[in-house]
XYZ file of C-alpha atoms in Angstrom:
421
model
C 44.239 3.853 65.405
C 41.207 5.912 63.846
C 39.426 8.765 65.602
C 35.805 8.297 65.461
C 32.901 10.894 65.644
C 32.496 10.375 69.377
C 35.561 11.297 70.010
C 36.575 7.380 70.991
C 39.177 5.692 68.898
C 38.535 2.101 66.992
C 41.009 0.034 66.213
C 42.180 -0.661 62.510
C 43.038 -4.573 62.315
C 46.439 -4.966 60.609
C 45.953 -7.834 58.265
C 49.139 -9.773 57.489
C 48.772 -9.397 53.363
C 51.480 -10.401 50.624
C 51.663 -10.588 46.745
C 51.463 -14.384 47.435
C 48.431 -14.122 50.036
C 46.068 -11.554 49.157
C 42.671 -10.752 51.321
C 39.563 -11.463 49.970
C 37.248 -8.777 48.667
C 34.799 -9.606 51.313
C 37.272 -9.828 54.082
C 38.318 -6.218 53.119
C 34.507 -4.758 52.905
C 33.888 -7.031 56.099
C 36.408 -5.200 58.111
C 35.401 -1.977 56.550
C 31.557 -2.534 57.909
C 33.133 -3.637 60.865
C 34.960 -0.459 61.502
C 31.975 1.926 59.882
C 29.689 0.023 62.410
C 31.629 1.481 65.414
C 31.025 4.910 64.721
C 28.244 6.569 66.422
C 25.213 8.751 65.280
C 25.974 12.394 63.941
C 24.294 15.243 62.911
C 25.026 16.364 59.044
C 24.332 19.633 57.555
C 23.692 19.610 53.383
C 22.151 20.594 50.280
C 19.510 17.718 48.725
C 21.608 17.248 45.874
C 19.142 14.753 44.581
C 15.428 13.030 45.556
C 14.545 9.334 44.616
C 11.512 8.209 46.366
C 9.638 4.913 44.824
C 6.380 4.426 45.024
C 5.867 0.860 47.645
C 9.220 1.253 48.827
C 9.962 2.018 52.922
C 12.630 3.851 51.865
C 13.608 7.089 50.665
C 17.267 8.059 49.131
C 18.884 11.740 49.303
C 22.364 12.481 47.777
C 23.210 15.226 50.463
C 25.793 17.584 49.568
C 28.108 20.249 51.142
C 27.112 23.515 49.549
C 30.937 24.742 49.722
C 32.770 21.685 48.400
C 32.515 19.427 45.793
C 31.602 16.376 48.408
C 28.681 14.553 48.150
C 26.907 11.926 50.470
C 24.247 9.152 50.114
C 21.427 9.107 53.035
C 18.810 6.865 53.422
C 15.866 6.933 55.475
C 11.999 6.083 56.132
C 9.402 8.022 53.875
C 7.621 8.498 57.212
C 10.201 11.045 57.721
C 9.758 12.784 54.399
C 6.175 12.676 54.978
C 5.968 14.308 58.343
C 7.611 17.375 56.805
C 5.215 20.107 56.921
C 6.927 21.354 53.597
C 7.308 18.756 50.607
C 11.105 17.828 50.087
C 12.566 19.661 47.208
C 16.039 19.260 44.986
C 18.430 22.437 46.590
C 16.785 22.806 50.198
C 19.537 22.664 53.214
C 18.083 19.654 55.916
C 20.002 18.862 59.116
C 19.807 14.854 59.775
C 20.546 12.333 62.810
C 22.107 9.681 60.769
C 24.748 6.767 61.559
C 26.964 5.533 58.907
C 26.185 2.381 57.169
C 28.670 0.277 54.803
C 26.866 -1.828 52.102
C 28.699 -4.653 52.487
C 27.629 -6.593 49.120
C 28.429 -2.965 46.443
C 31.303 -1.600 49.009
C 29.574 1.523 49.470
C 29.038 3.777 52.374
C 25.917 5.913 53.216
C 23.866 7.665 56.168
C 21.144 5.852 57.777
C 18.899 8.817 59.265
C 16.384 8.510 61.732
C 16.035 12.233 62.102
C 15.233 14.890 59.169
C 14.652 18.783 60.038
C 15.254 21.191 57.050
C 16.886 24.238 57.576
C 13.848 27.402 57.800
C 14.115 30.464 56.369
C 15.122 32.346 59.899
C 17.791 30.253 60.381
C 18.994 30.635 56.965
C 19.231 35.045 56.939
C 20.378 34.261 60.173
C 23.808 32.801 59.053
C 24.053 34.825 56.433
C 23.607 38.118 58.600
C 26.823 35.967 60.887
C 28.665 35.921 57.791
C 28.449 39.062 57.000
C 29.521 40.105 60.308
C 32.534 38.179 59.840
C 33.613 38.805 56.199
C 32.885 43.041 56.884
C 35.391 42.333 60.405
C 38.153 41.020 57.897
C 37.733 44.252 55.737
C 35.831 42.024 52.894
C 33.147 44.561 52.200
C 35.591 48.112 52.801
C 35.132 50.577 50.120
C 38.874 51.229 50.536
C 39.656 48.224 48.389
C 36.575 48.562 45.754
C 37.845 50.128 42.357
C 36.115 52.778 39.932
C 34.749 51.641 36.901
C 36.435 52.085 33.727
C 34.337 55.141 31.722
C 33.991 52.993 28.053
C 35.082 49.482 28.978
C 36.676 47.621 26.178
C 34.487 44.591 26.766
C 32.091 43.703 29.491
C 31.826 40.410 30.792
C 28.548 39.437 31.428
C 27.805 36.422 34.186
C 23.916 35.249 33.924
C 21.380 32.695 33.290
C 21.533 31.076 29.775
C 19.063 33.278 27.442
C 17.240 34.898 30.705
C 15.605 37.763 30.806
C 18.706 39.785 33.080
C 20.714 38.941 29.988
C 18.265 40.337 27.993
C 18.182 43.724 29.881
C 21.749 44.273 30.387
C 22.411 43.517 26.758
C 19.216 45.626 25.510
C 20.176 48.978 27.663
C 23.974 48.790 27.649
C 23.504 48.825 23.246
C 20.489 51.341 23.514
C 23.023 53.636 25.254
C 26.502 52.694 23.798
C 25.404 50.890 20.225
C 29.777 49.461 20.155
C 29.688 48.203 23.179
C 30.867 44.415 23.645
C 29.873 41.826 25.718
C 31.584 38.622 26.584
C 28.620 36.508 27.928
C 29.123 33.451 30.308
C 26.007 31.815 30.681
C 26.104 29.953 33.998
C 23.187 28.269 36.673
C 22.099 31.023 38.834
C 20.173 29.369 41.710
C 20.548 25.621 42.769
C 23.428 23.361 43.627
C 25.483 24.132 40.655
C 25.378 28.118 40.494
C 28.102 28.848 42.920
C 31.141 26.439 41.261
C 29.432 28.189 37.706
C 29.977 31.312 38.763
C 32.642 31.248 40.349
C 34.289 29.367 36.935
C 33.232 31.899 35.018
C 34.648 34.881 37.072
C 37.780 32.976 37.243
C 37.255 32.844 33.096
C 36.449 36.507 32.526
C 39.243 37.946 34.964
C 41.765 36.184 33.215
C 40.419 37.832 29.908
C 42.693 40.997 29.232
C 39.988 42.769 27.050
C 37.352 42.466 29.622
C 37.868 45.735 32.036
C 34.556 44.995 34.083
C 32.233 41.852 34.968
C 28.269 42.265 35.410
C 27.197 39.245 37.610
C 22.957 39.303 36.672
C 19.871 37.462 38.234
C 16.680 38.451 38.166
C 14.651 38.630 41.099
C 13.631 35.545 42.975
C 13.167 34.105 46.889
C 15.487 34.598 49.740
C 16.334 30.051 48.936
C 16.895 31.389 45.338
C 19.159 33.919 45.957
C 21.539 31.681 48.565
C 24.051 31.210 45.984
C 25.074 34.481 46.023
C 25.485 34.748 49.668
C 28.176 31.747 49.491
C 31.404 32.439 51.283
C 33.443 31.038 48.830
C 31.481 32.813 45.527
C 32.245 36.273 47.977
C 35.788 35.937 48.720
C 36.446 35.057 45.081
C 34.808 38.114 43.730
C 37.270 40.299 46.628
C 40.126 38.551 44.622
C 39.395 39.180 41.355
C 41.457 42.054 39.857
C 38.729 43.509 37.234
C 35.945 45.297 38.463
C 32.952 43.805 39.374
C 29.510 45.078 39.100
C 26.819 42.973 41.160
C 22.785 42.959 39.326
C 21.292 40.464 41.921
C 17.702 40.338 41.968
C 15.706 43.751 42.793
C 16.079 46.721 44.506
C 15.136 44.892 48.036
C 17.202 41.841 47.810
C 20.644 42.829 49.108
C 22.605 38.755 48.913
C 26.328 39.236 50.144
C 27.761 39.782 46.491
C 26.069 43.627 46.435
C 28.274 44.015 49.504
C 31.771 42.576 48.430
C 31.183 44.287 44.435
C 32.749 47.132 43.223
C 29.416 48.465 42.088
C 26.172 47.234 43.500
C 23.467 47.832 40.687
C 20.150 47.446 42.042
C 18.919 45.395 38.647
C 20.331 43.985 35.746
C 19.027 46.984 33.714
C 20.760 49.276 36.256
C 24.196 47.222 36.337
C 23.889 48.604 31.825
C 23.489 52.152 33.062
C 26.582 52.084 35.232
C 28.880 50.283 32.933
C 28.452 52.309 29.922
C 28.080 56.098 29.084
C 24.656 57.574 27.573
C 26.016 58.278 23.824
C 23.531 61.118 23.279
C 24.429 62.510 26.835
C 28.127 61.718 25.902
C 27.307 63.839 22.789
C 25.471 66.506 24.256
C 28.261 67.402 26.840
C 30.906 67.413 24.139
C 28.781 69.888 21.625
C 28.412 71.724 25.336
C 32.090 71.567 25.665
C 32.777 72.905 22.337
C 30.720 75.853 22.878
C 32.633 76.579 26.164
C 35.692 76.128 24.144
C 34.487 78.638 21.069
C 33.038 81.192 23.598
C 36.506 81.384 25.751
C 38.313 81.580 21.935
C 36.065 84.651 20.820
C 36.586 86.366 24.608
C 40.243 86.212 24.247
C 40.289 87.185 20.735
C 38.032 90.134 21.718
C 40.660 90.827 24.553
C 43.463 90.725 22.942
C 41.707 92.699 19.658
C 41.031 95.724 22.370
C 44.042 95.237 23.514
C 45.921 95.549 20.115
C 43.328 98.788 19.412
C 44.549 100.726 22.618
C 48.402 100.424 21.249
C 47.605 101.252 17.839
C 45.689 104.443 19.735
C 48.489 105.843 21.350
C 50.635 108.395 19.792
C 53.952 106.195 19.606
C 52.151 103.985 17.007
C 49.185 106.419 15.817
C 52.265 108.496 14.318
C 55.722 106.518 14.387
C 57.698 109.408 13.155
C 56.216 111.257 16.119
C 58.828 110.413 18.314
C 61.557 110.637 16.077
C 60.645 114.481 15.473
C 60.576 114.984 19.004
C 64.279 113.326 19.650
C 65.313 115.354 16.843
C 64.191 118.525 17.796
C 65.275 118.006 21.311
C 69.110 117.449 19.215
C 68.293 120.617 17.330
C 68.291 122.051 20.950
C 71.486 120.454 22.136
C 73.224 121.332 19.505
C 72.116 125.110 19.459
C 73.084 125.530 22.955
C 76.379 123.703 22.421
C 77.113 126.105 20.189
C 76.103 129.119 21.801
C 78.033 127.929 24.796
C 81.482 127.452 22.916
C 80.762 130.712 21.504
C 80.761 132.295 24.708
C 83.255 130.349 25.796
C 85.699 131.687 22.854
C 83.996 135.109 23.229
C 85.350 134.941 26.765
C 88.666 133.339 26.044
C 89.206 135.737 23.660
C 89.011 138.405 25.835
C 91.289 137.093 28.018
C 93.738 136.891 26.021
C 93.629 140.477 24.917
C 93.385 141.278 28.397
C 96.772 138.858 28.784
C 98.266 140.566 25.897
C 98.050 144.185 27.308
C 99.482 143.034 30.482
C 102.392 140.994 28.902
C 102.896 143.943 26.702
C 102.767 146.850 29.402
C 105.354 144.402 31.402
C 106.951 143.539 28.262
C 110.829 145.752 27.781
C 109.640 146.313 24.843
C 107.010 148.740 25.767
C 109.317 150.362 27.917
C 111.786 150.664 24.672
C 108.798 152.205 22.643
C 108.768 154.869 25.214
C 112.008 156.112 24.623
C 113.610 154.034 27.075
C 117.139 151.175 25.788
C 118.618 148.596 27.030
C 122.433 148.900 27.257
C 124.867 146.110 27.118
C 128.144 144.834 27.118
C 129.873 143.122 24.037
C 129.628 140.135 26.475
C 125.720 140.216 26.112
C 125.095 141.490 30.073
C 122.978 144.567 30.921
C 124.494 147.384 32.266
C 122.698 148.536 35.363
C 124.956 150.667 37.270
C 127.613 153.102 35.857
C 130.518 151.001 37.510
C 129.392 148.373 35.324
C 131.443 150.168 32.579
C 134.686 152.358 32.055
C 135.268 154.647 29.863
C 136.613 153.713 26.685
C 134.113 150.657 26.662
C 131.974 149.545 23.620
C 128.510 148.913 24.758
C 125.272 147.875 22.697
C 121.797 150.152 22.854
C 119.045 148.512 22.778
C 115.912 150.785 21.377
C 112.714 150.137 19.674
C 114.142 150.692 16.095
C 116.776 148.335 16.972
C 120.585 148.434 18.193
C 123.149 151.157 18.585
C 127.084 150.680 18.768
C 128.883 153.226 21.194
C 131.879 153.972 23.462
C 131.536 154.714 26.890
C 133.352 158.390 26.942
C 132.558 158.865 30.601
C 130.973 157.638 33.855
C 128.974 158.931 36.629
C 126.603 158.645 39.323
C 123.388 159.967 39.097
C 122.478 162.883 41.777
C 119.425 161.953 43.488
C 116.278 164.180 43.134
């Protein structure tokens, strides 16, 4: 079973076929009217792909085609309709028509038969572009989150435009006049009409796949809101949010603001803008580096300066005015040391000295000795012990005497105690 446009379903006749019993061509495009004939009227949006209307003829033929897909349809209908428009039909204008499908039964081909033609005004047309907008900024087409920076001397620019136009022209005129190396790689496409979207889209495709080329002008020159559609498509928009390589958008003039400025990287407000923003000024360029290298120099000579006074105050100072300065001092100061070392062992020996003499006199004036000098001896027995008290000895013993001179020998003859005084 098929569904058809009413929502009803028609039924598809099963025809008993073989190798050895074919259909007929004509049953086959018979059967297809049939079916075709049981759909009802519809209503068909489209581009006027193409316009044949012969003079004496009834009727008109359109080639109507869906402005976001390479699908195309043949309409036919009354020149009455064509002539009540209040604005002549042109090649690229959107028209709604009330049409019912029609199979050409002798050729086998299909086609709308309209009754109805409206094209699509001007109001209606900003107003679907302001819906899709609405929707592609909800689904975070437009954020400036995702848009990238442009490089600062691109490689190669890729450069989207009308064969020989005048945008090309400007781009390629100002972006030389300000960087004389820079390179373009130019795609020369249709920018308004039924073909520009798929073209530009082709070549964006073309120039993103291009490792040299680090950013992508896409340039028109100014033109009406009709000639600018293209660059409102859906599917031209979403292809330039997928592209990897920066894109800068040059469409039309500073009031024309088609989708593509949105979803861009960069939105140049004309083509000779869009060669100011992808390329630096060489004589600004220039200037800035002669005015870094003056910044540079200047910060040199201040630190030289610095560290010159620096270096001056050392060399000032007395440990490097006069390096032996120091020395003399340290040696002087030893001088001192030494002196006082000196003078203190002195007095230290002086003292010592006297000591000892003082020492000496005592030892001697304790010494037996001294008491020998004085008249005084020491008596003892042959065994070597002192005699201390007369019963120490008999008489008859030999005894030694001690004196100063030296020793006497003598016999003990007698023995007494000594009478007290």
């Amino acid at each position: 079973m098929g569904e058809s446009e009413t929502g009803g379903t028609v039924p598809i006749v099963a025809l008993d076929t073989s190798p050895e019993k074919p259909a007929p061509v004509r049953v086959i495009s018979q059967l297809i009217g049939q079916w075709v004939a049981r759909l009802g009227p519809v209503w068909v949006e489209g581009q006027v792909a193409q316009y044949s209307r012969r003079p004496g003829t009834s009727t008109a033929f359109l080639t109507l085609r869906d402005p976001h897909a390479e699908v195309s349809l043949t309409v036919t209908c009354p020149v009455g309709l064509l002539d009540a428009l209040e604005v002549p039909l042109a090649d690229g204008a959107r028209v709604v028509v009330h049409a019912k499908p029609s199979w050409y039964f002798t050729r086998g081909t299909l086609s709308l038969a309209a009754d109805q033609l409206r094209t699509v005004g001007l109001g209606d047309l900003l107003a679907r572009i302001e819906r899709l907008r609405k929707i592609l900024a909800t689904e975070g087409v437009f954020a400036d989150a995702r848009k990238r920076p442009l490089p600062f001397l691109p490689r190669v620019v890729g450069l989207i435009c009308g064969r020989d136009s005048k945008a090309e022209h400007d781009v390629l005129e100002n972006a030389r006049r300000r960087w004389p190396g820079v390179r373009f790689r130019v795609e020369p496409v249709a920018v308004q009409g039924l073909n520009a979207v798929g073209q530009v889209m082709d070549a964006l495709r073309v120039l993103d796949r291009d490792p040299e080329v680090d950013v992508v002008i896409i340039a028109r020159g100014g033109g009406s809101v009709e000639d600018l559609l293209p660059f409102s498509d859906e599917a031209l928009v979403r292809a330039v949010a997928a592209a990897t390589t920066p894109v800068v958008s040059a469409i039309g003039h500073e009031a024309d603001t088609p989708l593509l400025d949105l979803v861009a990287d960069v939105r140049a407000s004309t083509p000779t803008d869009a060669a100011k923003r992808v390329v630096p000024d060489v004589a600004e360029e220039a200037d800035r580096v002669a005015r870094a290298r003056e910044r540079i120099r200047s910060a040199v000579r201040h630190r030289l300066d610095r560290e010159r006074h620096g270096l001056d105050s050392l060399r000032s100072r007395p440990a490097l005015a006069d390096p032996h300065h120091g020395l003399r001092l340290r040696g002087q100061e030893v001088d001192a040391l030494v002196q006082r070392a000196r003078r203190t062992v002195r007095h230290a020996l002086e003292r010592a000295a006297v000591e000892v003499d003082h020492t000496r006199a005592r030892i001697r004036a304790l010494s037996p000795a001294a008491t020998l000098e004085r008249g005084y001896a020491v008596v003892q027995k042959d065994d070597g012990t002192v005699v201390r008290q007369p019963a120490d000895v008999a008489a008859g013993d030999h005894v030694r005497l001690l004196v100063a001179g030296g020793e006497i020998g003598a016999t003990i003859d007698a023995t007494g105690e000594r009478a007290a005084p």
